[in-house]
PDB file of C-alpha atoms in Angstrom:
ATOM      1  CA  UNK A   1      19.521  -7.196  -7.359  1.00 42.00           C
ATOM      2  CA  UNK A   2      21.657  -9.974  -7.937  1.00 43.00           C
ATOM      3  CA  UNK A   3      20.113 -13.677  -8.673  1.00 37.00           C
ATOM      4  CA  UNK A   4      21.638 -14.889  -5.389  1.00 40.00           C
ATOM      5  CA  UNK A   5      19.570 -12.332  -3.201  1.00 48.00           C
ATOM      6  CA  UNK A   6      16.407 -13.873  -4.425  1.00 51.00           C
ATOM      7  CA  UNK A   7      17.431 -17.673  -3.552  1.00 53.00           C
ATOM      8  CA  UNK A   8      15.329 -19.275  -1.130  1.00 55.00           C
ATOM      9  CA  UNK A   9      16.179 -21.877   1.385  1.00 57.00           C
ATOM     10  CA  UNK A  10      13.947 -24.815   2.796  1.00 51.00           C
ATOM     11  CA  UNK A  11      13.277 -23.871   6.792  1.00 48.00           C
ATOM     12  CA  UNK A  12      13.497 -26.921   8.739  1.00 45.00           C
ATOM     13  CA  UNK A  13      10.068 -27.504  10.627  1.00 43.00           C
ATOM     14  CA  UNK A  14       8.024 -24.820   8.772  1.00 51.00           C
ATOM     15  CA  UNK A  15       7.489 -26.705   5.227  1.00 76.00           C
ATOM     16  CA  UNK A  16       8.275 -23.381   3.618  1.00 89.00           C
ATOM     17  CA  UNK A  17      11.004 -21.618   1.654  1.00 94.00           C
ATOM     18  CA  UNK A  18      13.096 -18.668   3.077  1.00 95.00           C
ATOM     19  CA  UNK A  19      13.955 -15.204   0.959  1.00 96.00           C
ATOM     20  CA  UNK A  20      16.433 -12.779   2.339  1.00 97.00           C
ATOM     21  CA  UNK A  21      15.774  -9.109   1.023  1.00 98.00           C
ATOM     22  CA  UNK A  22      18.419  -6.499   1.549  1.00 98.00           C
ATOM     23  CA  UNK A  23      18.075  -2.690   1.983  1.00 98.00           C
ATOM     24  CA  UNK A  24      19.812   0.440   2.157  1.00 98.00           C
ATOM     25  CA  UNK A  25      19.730   1.629   6.013  1.00 98.00           C
ATOM     26  CA  UNK A  26      18.144   2.859   7.790  1.00 98.00           C
ATOM     27  CA  UNK A  27      14.716   1.464   7.786  1.00 98.00           C
ATOM     28  CA  UNK A  28      11.928   2.230   9.912  1.00 96.00           C
ATOM     29  CA  UNK A  29      10.651  -1.270  10.143  1.00 98.00           C
ATOM     30  CA  UNK A  30       8.237  -0.164  13.392  1.00 95.00           C
ATOM     31  CA  UNK A  31       6.808   2.451  11.657  1.00 95.00           C
ATOM     32  CA  UNK A  32       5.919   0.790   8.520  1.00 96.00           C
ATOM     33  CA  UNK A  33       4.169  -2.114   9.402  1.00 96.00           C
ATOM     34  CA  UNK A  34       2.180   0.290  11.986  1.00 95.00           C
ATOM     35  CA  UNK A  35       0.616   2.083   9.038  1.00 95.00           C
ATOM     36  CA  UNK A  36       0.291  -1.614   7.456  1.00 97.00           C
ATOM     37  CA  UNK A  37      -1.345  -3.325  10.923  1.00 97.00           C
ATOM     38  CA  UNK A  38      -4.142  -0.251  11.303  1.00 96.00           C
ATOM     39  CA  UNK A  39      -5.207  -1.017   7.514  1.00 97.00           C
ATOM     40  CA  UNK A  40      -4.690  -4.856   7.530  1.00 98.00           C
ATOM     41  CA  UNK A  41      -7.777  -6.715   5.872  1.00 98.00           C
ATOM     42  CA  UNK A  42      -8.839  -9.178   8.462  1.00 98.00           C
ATOM     43  CA  UNK A  43      -8.463 -12.870   7.157  1.00 98.00           C
ATOM     44  CA  UNK A  44      -6.226 -11.725   4.248  1.00 99.00           C
ATOM     45  CA  UNK A  45      -3.438 -10.005   6.173  1.00 98.00           C
ATOM     46  CA  UNK A  46      -2.447  -9.454   9.802  1.00 98.00           C
ATOM     47  CA  UNK A  47       0.737  -7.584  11.657  1.00 98.00           C
ATOM     48  CA  UNK A  48       1.502 -10.198  14.770  1.00 96.00           C
ATOM     49  CA  UNK A  49       4.510 -10.172  16.850  1.00 95.00           C
ATOM     50  CA  UNK A  50       6.114  -8.030  14.923  1.00 96.00           C
ATOM     51  CA  UNK A  51       5.914  -9.727  11.467  1.00 98.00           C
ATOM     52  CA  UNK A  52       3.628  -8.833   8.858  1.00 98.00           C
ATOM     53  CA  UNK A  53       1.721 -12.065   7.542  1.00 98.00           C
ATOM     54  CA  UNK A  54      -0.409 -11.977   4.479  1.00 98.00           C
ATOM     55  CA  UNK A  55      -1.987 -14.410   1.850  1.00 98.00           C
ATOM     56  CA  UNK A  56      -0.921 -14.566  -2.058  1.00 98.00           C
ATOM     57  CA  UNK A  57      -2.066 -16.185  -4.999  1.00 96.00           C
ATOM     58  CA  UNK A  58       0.159 -15.877  -8.385  1.00 94.00           C
ATOM     59  CA  UNK A  59      -0.159 -17.966 -11.357  1.00 86.00           C
ATOM     60  CA  UNK A  60      -0.820 -21.322 -10.086  1.00 86.00           C
ATOM     61  CA  UNK A  61       0.607 -20.550  -6.688  1.00 92.00           C
ATOM     62  CA  UNK A  62      -1.190 -19.277  -3.395  1.00 95.00           C
ATOM     63  CA  UNK A  63       0.000 -19.576  -0.221  1.00 96.00           C
ATOM     64  CA  UNK A  64       0.985 -17.389   2.980  1.00 97.00           C
ATOM     65  CA  UNK A  65       3.978 -14.682   3.448  1.00 97.00           C
ATOM     66  CA  UNK A  66       5.342 -13.970   6.665  1.00 97.00           C
ATOM     67  CA  UNK A  67       7.678 -11.062   6.558  1.00 98.00           C
ATOM     68  CA  UNK A  68      10.270 -10.085  10.034  1.00 98.00           C
ATOM     69  CA  UNK A  69      12.840  -7.843  10.040  1.00 99.00           C
ATOM     70  CA  UNK A  70      16.543  -8.606  10.433  1.00 98.00           C
ATOM     71  CA  UNK A  71      18.107  -5.019  11.024  1.00 98.00           C
ATOM     72  CA  UNK A  72      21.808  -6.444  12.129  1.00 98.00           C
ATOM     73  CA  UNK A  73      21.597  -8.240   8.380  1.00 97.00           C
ATOM     74  CA  UNK A  74      19.576  -4.565   6.926  1.00 98.00           C
ATOM     75  CA  UNK A  75      17.195  -6.949   5.758  1.00 98.00           C
ATOM     76  CA  UNK A  76      13.645  -8.740   5.778  1.00 99.00           C
ATOM     77  CA  UNK A  77      12.970 -12.437   5.919  1.00 98.00           C
ATOM     78  CA  UNK A  78       9.990 -13.779   3.841  1.00 98.00           C
ATOM     79  CA  UNK A  79       8.896 -17.096   4.925  1.00 96.00           C
ATOM     80  CA  UNK A  80       7.143 -18.602   1.809  1.00 96.00           C
ATOM     81  CA  UNK A  81       4.336 -21.664   2.504  1.00 95.00           C
ATOM     82  CA  UNK A  82       2.383 -22.425  -0.533  1.00 93.00           C
ATOM     83  CA  UNK A  83       0.907 -24.896  -2.929  1.00 89.00           C
ATOM     84  CA  UNK A  84       1.828 -24.865  -6.458  1.00 85.00           C
ATOM     85  CA  UNK A  85       5.470 -23.929  -7.893  1.00 87.00           C
ATOM     86  CA  UNK A  86       7.191 -21.419  -5.731  1.00 88.00           C
ATOM     87  CA  UNK A  87       6.909 -18.273  -7.900  1.00 91.00           C
ATOM     88  CA  UNK A  88      10.439 -17.158  -5.890  1.00 93.00           C
ATOM     89  CA  UNK A  89      11.389 -14.147  -8.140  1.00 94.00           C
ATOM     90  CA  UNK A  90       7.926 -12.761  -8.570  1.00 95.00           C
ATOM     91  CA  UNK A  91       7.516 -12.678  -4.804  1.00 97.00           C
ATOM     92  CA  UNK A  92      10.879 -11.374  -4.172  1.00 97.00           C
ATOM     93  CA  UNK A  93       9.995  -8.353  -6.666  1.00 97.00           C
ATOM     94  CA  UNK A  94       6.431  -7.730  -4.888  1.00 97.00           C
ATOM     95  CA  UNK A  95       7.689  -7.605  -1.398  1.00 98.00           C
ATOM     96  CA  UNK A  96      10.467  -4.905  -2.680  1.00 98.00           C
ATOM     97  CA  UNK A  97       7.691  -2.844  -3.649  1.00 97.00           C
ATOM     98  CA  UNK A  98       5.425  -3.397  -0.731  1.00 98.00           C
ATOM     99  CA  UNK A  99       8.472  -2.453   1.714  1.00 99.00           C
ATOM    100  CA  UNK A 100      10.067   0.043  -0.789  1.00 98.00           C
ATOM    101  CA  UNK A 101      13.352  -1.670  -0.539  1.00 98.00           C
ATOM    102  CA  UNK A 102      15.221   0.112  -3.179  1.00 98.00           C
ATOM    103  CA  UNK A 103      14.554   3.214  -1.550  1.00 98.00           C
ATOM    104  CA  UNK A 104      17.746   5.619  -0.833  1.00 98.00           C
ATOM    105  CA  UNK A 105      16.636   6.632   2.439  1.00 97.00           C
ATOM    106  CA  UNK A 106      19.519   9.368   2.860  1.00 96.00           C
ATOM    107  CA  UNK A 107      19.055  11.054  -0.415  1.00 96.00           C
ATOM    108  CA  UNK A 108      15.204  11.240   0.469  1.00 97.00           C
ATOM    109  CA  UNK A 109      15.445  12.458   3.963  1.00 96.00           C
ATOM    110  CA  UNK A 110      17.929  15.309   3.006  1.00 95.00           C
ATOM    111  CA  UNK A 111      15.241  16.326   0.598  1.00 94.00           C
ATOM    112  CA  UNK A 112      12.520  16.680   2.458  1.00 96.00           C
ATOM    113  CA  UNK A 113      14.618  18.235   5.600  1.00 94.00           C
ATOM    114  CA  UNK A 114      15.039  21.371   3.099  1.00 91.00           C
ATOM    115  CA  UNK A 115      11.217  22.256   3.411  1.00 91.00           C
ATOM    116  CA  UNK A 116      10.723  24.044   6.409  1.00 88.00           C
ATOM    117  CA  UNK A 117       7.196  22.795   6.427  1.00 86.00           C
ATOM    118  CA  UNK A 118       8.073  19.321   7.027  1.00 91.00           C
ATOM    119  CA  UNK A 119      10.892  19.663   9.541  1.00 85.00           C
ATOM    120  CA  UNK A 120       8.662  19.474  12.728  1.00 82.00           C
ATOM    121  CA  UNK A 121       8.000  16.000  11.384  1.00 86.00           C
ATOM    122  CA  UNK A 122      11.293  14.401  10.630  1.00 91.00           C
ATOM    123  CA  UNK A 123      13.018  14.092  13.651  1.00 85.00           C
ATOM    124  CA  UNK A 124      11.522  10.518  14.229  1.00 85.00           C
ATOM    125  CA  UNK A 125      11.377   9.370  10.526  1.00 91.00           C
ATOM    126  CA  UNK A 126      14.529   8.282   9.623  1.00 92.00           C
ATOM    127  CA  UNK A 127      14.482   5.648   7.083  1.00 96.00           C
ATOM    128  CA  UNK A 128      10.994   6.547   5.927  1.00 97.00           C
ATOM    129  CA  UNK A 129       9.575   4.400   3.603  1.00 98.00           C
ATOM    130  CA  UNK A 130       6.068   4.419   1.549  1.00 98.00           C
ATOM    131  CA  UNK A 131       4.240   1.269   2.001  1.00 98.00           C
ATOM    132  CA  UNK A 132       3.512  -0.250  -1.381  1.00 98.00           C
ATOM    133  CA  UNK A 133       1.115  -3.006  -2.826  1.00 98.00           C
ATOM    134  CA  UNK A 134       1.531  -6.503  -3.205  1.00 98.00           C
ATOM    135  CA  UNK A 135      -1.411  -6.453  -5.277  1.00 98.00           C
ATOM    136  CA  UNK A 136      -2.246  -3.667  -7.272  1.00 97.00           C
ATOM    137  CA  UNK A 137      -5.992  -4.320  -7.966  1.00 98.00           C
ATOM    138  CA  UNK A 138      -6.268  -5.470  -4.415  1.00 98.00           C
ATOM    139  CA  UNK A 139      -4.671  -1.675  -3.311  1.00 98.00           C
ATOM    140  CA  UNK A 140      -7.244   0.024  -5.968  1.00 98.00           C
ATOM    141  CA  UNK A 141     -10.063  -1.670  -4.659  1.00 98.00           C
ATOM    142  CA  UNK A 142      -8.948  -0.405  -1.266  1.00 98.00           C
ATOM    143  CA  UNK A 143      -8.615   2.948  -2.377  1.00 97.00           C
ATOM    144  CA  UNK A 144     -12.181   3.152  -3.578  1.00 97.00           C
ATOM    145  CA  UNK A 145     -13.769   1.609  -0.761  1.00 97.00           C
ATOM    146  CA  UNK A 146     -12.002   4.120   1.345  1.00 93.00           C
ATOM    147  CA  UNK A 147     -13.537   7.428  -0.703  1.00 90.00           C
ATOM    148  CA  UNK A 148     -15.113   9.577   2.072  1.00 86.00           C
ATOM    149  CA  UNK A 149     -15.016   6.945   5.246  1.00 91.00           C
ATOM    150  CA  UNK A 150     -12.270   6.456   7.589  1.00 92.00           C
ATOM    151  CA  UNK A 151      -9.509   4.300   7.244  1.00 94.00           C
ATOM    152  CA  UNK A 152     -11.275   1.754   9.835  1.00 95.00           C
ATOM    153  CA  UNK A 153     -14.719   2.058   7.225  1.00 96.00           C
ATOM    154  CA  UNK A 154     -12.126   1.076   4.460  1.00 97.00           C
ATOM    155  CA  UNK A 155     -11.120  -2.151   6.540  1.00 98.00           C
ATOM    156  CA  UNK A 156     -14.586  -3.174   7.138  1.00 98.00           C
ATOM    157  CA  UNK A 157     -15.609  -2.977   3.773  1.00 98.00           C
ATOM    158  CA  UNK A 158     -12.495  -4.781   2.367  1.00 98.00           C
ATOM    159  CA  UNK A 159     -13.008  -7.427   4.933  1.00 98.00           C
ATOM    160  CA  UNK A 160     -16.315  -7.800   3.858  1.00 98.00           C
ATOM    161  CA  UNK A 161     -15.682  -7.941   0.054  1.00 98.00           C
ATOM    162  CA  UNK A 162     -12.932 -10.839   1.032  1.00 98.00           C
ATOM    163  CA  UNK A 163     -15.452 -12.767   2.635  1.00 96.00           C
ATOM    164  CA  UNK A 164     -18.288 -12.340   0.275  1.00 96.00           C
ATOM    165  CA  UNK A 165     -16.161 -13.155  -2.889  1.00 95.00           C
ATOM    166  CA  UNK A 166     -12.180 -14.479  -1.873  1.00 97.00           C
ATOM    167  CA  UNK A 167     -11.295 -17.841  -1.910  1.00 97.00           C
ATOM    168  CA  UNK A 168     -10.610 -19.699   1.386  1.00 97.00           C
ATOM    169  CA  UNK A 169      -6.860 -21.137   1.724  1.00 96.00           C
ATOM    170  CA  UNK A 170      -6.726 -24.655   2.445  1.00 94.00           C
ATOM    171  CA  UNK A 171      -6.207 -25.535   5.643  1.00 93.00           C
ATOM    172  CA  UNK A 172      -2.588 -26.865   5.388  1.00 92.00           C
ATOM    173  CA  UNK A 173      -1.707 -23.196   4.455  1.00 94.00           C
ATOM    174  CA  UNK A 174      -3.759 -21.181   6.874  1.00 93.00           C
ATOM    175  CA  UNK A 175      -1.218 -19.056   9.177  1.00 87.00           C
ATOM    176  CA  UNK A 176      -2.870 -17.891  12.516  1.00 81.00           C
ATOM    177  CA  UNK A 177      -5.649 -15.432  11.469  1.00 92.00           C
ATOM    178  CA  UNK A 178      -4.818 -15.590   7.834  1.00 98.00           C
ATOM    179  CA  UNK A 179      -7.240 -18.010   6.116  1.00 97.00           C
ATOM    180  CA  UNK A 180      -8.734 -16.255   2.964  1.00 98.00           C
ATOM    181  CA  UNK A 181      -7.606 -14.856  -0.381  1.00 98.00           C
ATOM    182  CA  UNK A 182      -8.263 -11.463  -1.420  1.00 99.00           C
ATOM    183  CA  UNK A 183     -10.493 -11.611  -4.512  1.00 98.00           C
ATOM    184  CA  UNK A 184      -9.047 -11.695  -8.223  1.00 98.00           C
ATOM    185  CA  UNK A 185     -10.727  -9.058 -10.620  1.00 98.00           C
ATOM    186  CA  UNK A 186     -12.553 -11.752 -12.164  1.00 98.00           C
ATOM    187  CA  UNK A 187     -14.322 -12.826  -8.859  1.00 98.00           C
ATOM    188  CA  UNK A 188     -15.102  -9.318  -8.048  1.00 98.00           C
ATOM    189  CA  UNK A 189     -16.822  -8.689 -11.432  1.00 98.00           C
ATOM    190  CA  UNK A 190     -18.668 -11.835 -11.001  1.00 97.00           C
ATOM    191  CA  UNK A 191     -19.529 -10.975  -7.214  1.00 96.00           C
ATOM    192  CA  UNK A 192     -23.061  -9.680  -6.135  1.00 95.00           C
ATOM    193  CA  UNK A 193     -21.746  -6.758  -3.837  1.00 95.00           C
ATOM    194  CA  UNK A 194     -25.214  -5.708  -2.519  1.00 91.00           C
ATOM    195  CA  UNK A 195     -26.098  -5.683   0.988  1.00 90.00           C
ATOM    196  CA  UNK A 196     -22.440  -4.845   2.170  1.00 92.00           C
ATOM    197  CA  UNK A 197     -23.032  -1.159   2.656  1.00 93.00           C
ATOM    198  CA  UNK A 198     -21.938   0.171  -0.301  1.00 94.00           C
ATOM    199  CA  UNK A 199     -23.670   2.454  -2.403  1.00 93.00           C
ATOM    200  CA  UNK A 200     -24.927   1.731  -5.546  1.00 93.00           C
ATOM    201  CA  UNK A 201     -22.083   4.270  -7.469  1.00 93.00           C
ATOM    202  CA  UNK A 202     -19.601   2.538  -5.094  1.00 95.00           C
ATOM    203  CA  UNK A 203     -20.437  -0.944  -6.392  1.00 96.00           C
ATOM    204  CA  UNK A 204     -20.884   0.246  -9.795  1.00 96.00           C
ATOM    205  CA  UNK A 205     -16.812   1.381  -9.560  1.00 96.00           C
ATOM    206  CA  UNK A 206     -15.421  -1.694  -8.241  1.00 97.00           C
ATOM    207  CA  UNK A 207     -17.146  -3.818 -10.656  1.00 97.00           C
ATOM    208  CA  UNK A 208     -15.946  -1.339 -13.727  1.00 97.00           C
ATOM    209  CA  UNK A 209     -12.405  -1.293 -11.919  1.00 97.00           C
ATOM    210  CA  UNK A 210     -12.775  -5.069 -11.898  1.00 98.00           C
ATOM    211  CA  UNK A 211     -13.359  -5.625 -15.795  1.00 98.00           C
ATOM    212  CA  UNK A 212     -10.813  -2.666 -16.739  1.00 97.00           C
ATOM    213  CA  UNK A 213      -8.252  -4.846 -14.918  1.00 97.00           C
ATOM    214  CA  UNK A 214      -9.224  -7.898 -16.470  1.00 97.00           C
ATOM    215  CA  UNK A 215      -9.312  -6.205 -19.792  1.00 97.00           C
ATOM    216  CA  UNK A 216      -5.206  -4.750 -19.399  1.00 95.00           C
ATOM    217  CA  UNK A 217      -3.060  -6.360 -17.110  1.00 91.00           C
ATOM    218  CA  UNK A 218      -0.674  -3.604 -17.096  1.00 92.00           C
ATOM    219  CA  UNK A 219      -3.438  -1.430 -15.722  1.00 95.00           C
ATOM    220  CA  UNK A 220      -1.205  -0.904 -12.493  1.00 94.00           C
ATOM    221  CA  UNK A 221       1.825  -0.638 -14.174  1.00 91.00           C
ATOM    222  CA  UNK A 222       3.869   2.470 -14.564  1.00 90.00           C
ATOM    223  CA  UNK A 223       3.176   4.856 -17.780  1.00 91.00           C
ATOM    224  CA  UNK A 224       5.744   7.069 -19.643  1.00 90.00           C
ATOM    225  CA  UNK A 225       5.508   9.721 -16.751  1.00 94.00           C
ATOM    226  CA  UNK A 226       3.473  10.107 -13.733  1.00 96.00           C
ATOM    227  CA  UNK A 227       1.030  12.401 -15.142  1.00 96.00           C
ATOM    228  CA  UNK A 228       0.168   9.524 -17.971  1.00 95.00           C
ATOM    229  CA  UNK A 229      -0.201   7.186 -15.065  1.00 95.00           C
ATOM    230  CA  UNK A 230      -2.556   9.577 -13.354  1.00 97.00           C
ATOM    231  CA  UNK A 231      -4.257  10.063 -16.577  1.00 96.00           C
ATOM    232  CA  UNK A 232      -4.857   6.531 -16.978  1.00 94.00           C
ATOM    233  CA  UNK A 233      -6.021   6.153 -13.890  1.00 96.00           C
ATOM    234  CA  UNK A 234      -8.162   8.701 -13.945  1.00 96.00           C
ATOM    235  CA  UNK A 235      -9.827   7.853 -17.260  1.00 96.00           C
ATOM    236  CA  UNK A 236     -11.425   5.107 -14.743  1.00 94.00           C
ATOM    237  CA  UNK A 237     -15.037   5.953 -13.826  1.00 92.00           C
ATOM    238  CA  UNK A 238     -15.106   6.367 -10.091  1.00 93.00           C
ATOM    239  CA  UNK A 239     -11.185   7.457 -10.046  1.00 96.00           C
ATOM    240  CA  UNK A 240     -10.785  11.028  -9.156  1.00 95.00           C
ATOM    241  CA  UNK A 241      -7.313  13.000  -8.397  1.00 96.00           C
ATOM    242  CA  UNK A 242      -7.160  11.831  -4.986  1.00 95.00           C
ATOM    243  CA  UNK A 243      -7.903   7.845  -5.612  1.00 96.00           C
ATOM    244  CA  UNK A 244      -5.585   8.490  -8.715  1.00 97.00           C
ATOM    245  CA  UNK A 245      -2.662   9.863  -6.826  1.00 98.00           C
ATOM    246  CA  UNK A 246      -2.945   7.164  -4.077  1.00 97.00           C
ATOM    247  CA  UNK A 247      -3.239   4.437  -6.463  1.00 98.00           C
ATOM    248  CA  UNK A 248      -0.133   5.677  -8.530  1.00 98.00           C
ATOM    249  CA  UNK A 249       1.848   6.018  -4.879  1.00 98.00           C
ATOM    250  CA  UNK A 250       1.503   2.856  -3.543  1.00 98.00           C
ATOM    251  CA  UNK A 251      -0.015   0.354  -6.497  1.00 97.00           C
ATOM    252  CA  UNK A 252       1.954   1.437  -9.315  1.00 96.00           C
ATOM    253  CA  UNK A 253       5.350   2.960  -7.065  1.00 96.00           C
ATOM    254  CA  UNK A 254       5.314   6.596  -8.162  1.00 97.00           C
ATOM    255  CA  UNK A 255       7.023   7.933  -5.791  1.00 98.00           C
ATOM    256  CA  UNK A 256       6.593  11.643  -6.243  1.00 98.00           C
ATOM    257  CA  UNK A 257       2.710  11.059  -6.819  1.00 98.00           C
ATOM    258  CA  UNK A 258       1.109  13.953  -4.346  1.00 98.00           C
ATOM    259  CA  UNK A 259      -2.519  14.183  -3.539  1.00 97.00           C
ATOM    260  CA  UNK A 260      -2.580  17.866  -3.008  1.00 96.00           C
ATOM    261  CA  UNK A 261      -5.873  17.896  -1.940  1.00 94.00           C
ATOM    262  CA  UNK A 262      -5.692  15.574   0.738  1.00 93.00           C
ATOM    263  CA  UNK A 263      -6.939  17.315   4.445  1.00 91.00           C
ATOM    264  CA  UNK A 264      -3.761  16.157   6.015  1.00 90.00           C
ATOM    265  CA  UNK A 265      -1.130  17.531   3.576  1.00 94.00           C
ATOM    266  CA  UNK A 266      -3.623  20.739   3.156  1.00 94.00           C
ATOM    267  CA  UNK A 267      -3.105  21.229   7.079  1.00 91.00           C
ATOM    268  CA  UNK A 268       0.220  20.078   7.346  1.00 90.00           C
ATOM    269  CA  UNK A 269       1.722  22.516   4.817  1.00 91.00           C
ATOM    270  CA  UNK A 270      -0.578  25.233   6.571  1.00 87.00           C
ATOM    271  CA  UNK A 271       1.804  24.540   9.767  1.00 76.00           C
ATOM    272  CA  UNK A 272      -1.214  23.846  11.854  1.00 68.00           C
ATOM    273  CA  UNK A 273      -3.385  26.713  10.838  1.00 74.00           C
ATOM    274  CA  UNK A 274      -6.245  26.853   8.697  1.00 88.00           C
ATOM    275  CA  UNK A 275      -5.817  24.286   5.737  1.00 93.00           C
ATOM    276  CA  UNK A 276      -4.335  25.868   2.616  1.00 96.00           C
ATOM    277  CA  UNK A 277      -5.869  25.646  -0.823  1.00 96.00           C
ATOM    278  CA  UNK A 278      -5.199  22.778  -2.778  1.00 96.00           C
ATOM    279  CA  UNK A 279      -3.733  24.749  -5.296  1.00 97.00           C
ATOM    280  CA  UNK A 280      -1.105  26.314  -2.700  1.00 97.00           C
ATOM    281  CA  UNK A 281      -0.209  23.010  -1.176  1.00 97.00           C
ATOM    282  CA  UNK A 282       0.883  21.791  -4.854  1.00 97.00           C
ATOM    283  CA  UNK A 283       3.093  24.831  -5.382  1.00 97.00           C
ATOM    284  CA  UNK A 284       4.663  24.681  -2.252  1.00 95.00           C
ATOM    285  CA  UNK A 285       5.220  20.969  -2.489  1.00 96.00           C
ATOM    286  CA  UNK A 286       7.368  21.731  -5.939  1.00 96.00           C
ATOM    287  CA  UNK A 287      10.739  21.876  -4.504  1.00 94.00           C
ATOM    288  CA  UNK A 288       9.846  18.395  -3.049  1.00 96.00           C
ATOM    289  CA  UNK A 289      10.171  16.723  -6.501  1.00 96.00           C
ATOM    290  CA  UNK A 290      10.711  13.871  -7.192  1.00 97.00           C
ATOM    291  CA  UNK A 291       9.648  12.601  -3.766  1.00 97.00           C
ATOM    292  CA  UNK A 292       6.605  14.185  -2.950  1.00 98.00           C
ATOM    293  CA  UNK A 293       5.054  10.821  -2.118  1.00 98.00           C
ATOM    294  CA  UNK A 294       7.349  10.673   0.663  1.00 98.00           C
ATOM    295  CA  UNK A 295       6.149  14.148   2.243  1.00 97.00           C
ATOM    296  CA  UNK A 296       2.749  12.680   1.821  1.00 97.00           C
ATOM    297  CA  UNK A 297       3.428   9.444   3.397  1.00 96.00           C
ATOM    298  CA  UNK A 298       5.568  11.013   6.386  1.00 96.00           C
ATOM    299  CA  UNK A 299       2.810  13.208   7.098  1.00 93.00           C
ATOM    300  CA  UNK A 300       0.356  10.240   7.190  1.00 92.00           C
ATOM    301  CA  UNK A 301       2.650   8.007   9.110  1.00 88.00           C
ATOM    302  CA  UNK A 302       3.021  10.450  11.787  1.00 82.00           C
ATOM    303  CA  UNK A 303       2.310  10.075  15.104  1.00 52.00           C
ATOM    304  CA  UNK A 304      -1.182  10.758  16.155  1.00 53.00           C
ATOM    305  CA  UNK A 305      -0.254  12.773  19.295  1.00 42.00           C
ATOM    306  CA  UNK A 306       2.296  15.096  16.823  1.00 43.00           C
ATOM    307  CA  UNK A 307      -0.879  15.485  14.142  1.00 45.00           C
ATOM    308  CA  UNK A 308      -3.221  18.667  13.813  1.00 40.00           C
ATOM    309  CA  UNK A 309      -5.886  18.493  16.683  1.00 33.00           C
ATOM    310  CA  UNK A 310      -8.790  17.588  14.512  1.00 31.00           C
ATOM    311  CA  UNK A 311      -8.486  13.839  13.278  1.00 34.00           C
ATOM    312  CA  UNK A 312      -7.180  13.303   9.942  1.00 34.00           C
ATOM    313  CA  UNK A 313      -8.087  10.478   7.511  1.00 39.00           C
ATOM    314  CA  UNK A 314      -6.196  10.100   4.571  1.00 39.00           C
ATOM    315  CA  UNK A 315      -9.145   9.095   2.510  1.00 40.00           C
ATOM    316  CA  UNK A 316     -11.557  11.970   3.499  1.00 37.00           C
ATOM    317  CA  UNK A 317     -10.726  13.922   0.621  1.00 38.00           C
ATOM    318  CA  UNK A 318     -11.245  10.981  -1.424  1.00 39.00           C
ATOM    319  CA  UNK A 319     -13.666  11.912  -4.771  1.00 34.00           C
ATOM    320  CA  UNK A 320     -16.690   9.860  -5.366  1.00 31.00           C
TER     321      UNK A 320
END
């Protein structure tokens, strides 16, 4: 990415700086932000008027980001409003990961189309992207909170956590409904997590996750290969195979991460019949390497009317 693509410009009347971030077309913006909207943590992020809005904290800077789609220019526009030095390169890199802007959508689509189990899902999926994470720790916390509950349950618990131990933004930086920062590892480690609706085991897992993130700033960075990344995540107490793959896919940016035991995937690979065994799903997905994560996201993002009849929750098979 050339340096010029990360230069910001002051936007009159906004007290902000605008970044322009390009991508390779096609890009399914509506599909991606629907996924983010359903999982948005109240107070921390929102999808409003076709834009994704969130708070952020990087080093000494904190503020809000408002991201909109500019399809005519094959890019996104990010309006940055913050206190402190504007970390343009860091913000740009994190947004590229969050919106999967470096993907090659045509190559991915062609690879998925070769698998007969996925063909019915592909007719409205041009420009498929994997929603990543602006902050790896935040995504990992959400994955833990989503273990064995619905997506809405995960959102509720995440909002409670942010309310309990996340700092408020200065009033001059609040953006519509976004007024709070997601808590840092140090804030979670120091917080009283009782009376939040968490089991004792889940609260302990969050504490240990926060301590691990404090001890290893590169905890959510890629390892030598995907198995090494999964192994490092599963070494954390309370993180099983499903959660490790989900974190690897969205927080670490591993496009081949694939939680084969997920109920939605087991049903989809079974062509709407009985769920296949996890081992059979993993075997059938081998031909999708190195894009298995896109197959998972294709199924998770698909229109509810075309999903299998029973409600699928991407967190349903998450381990304790």
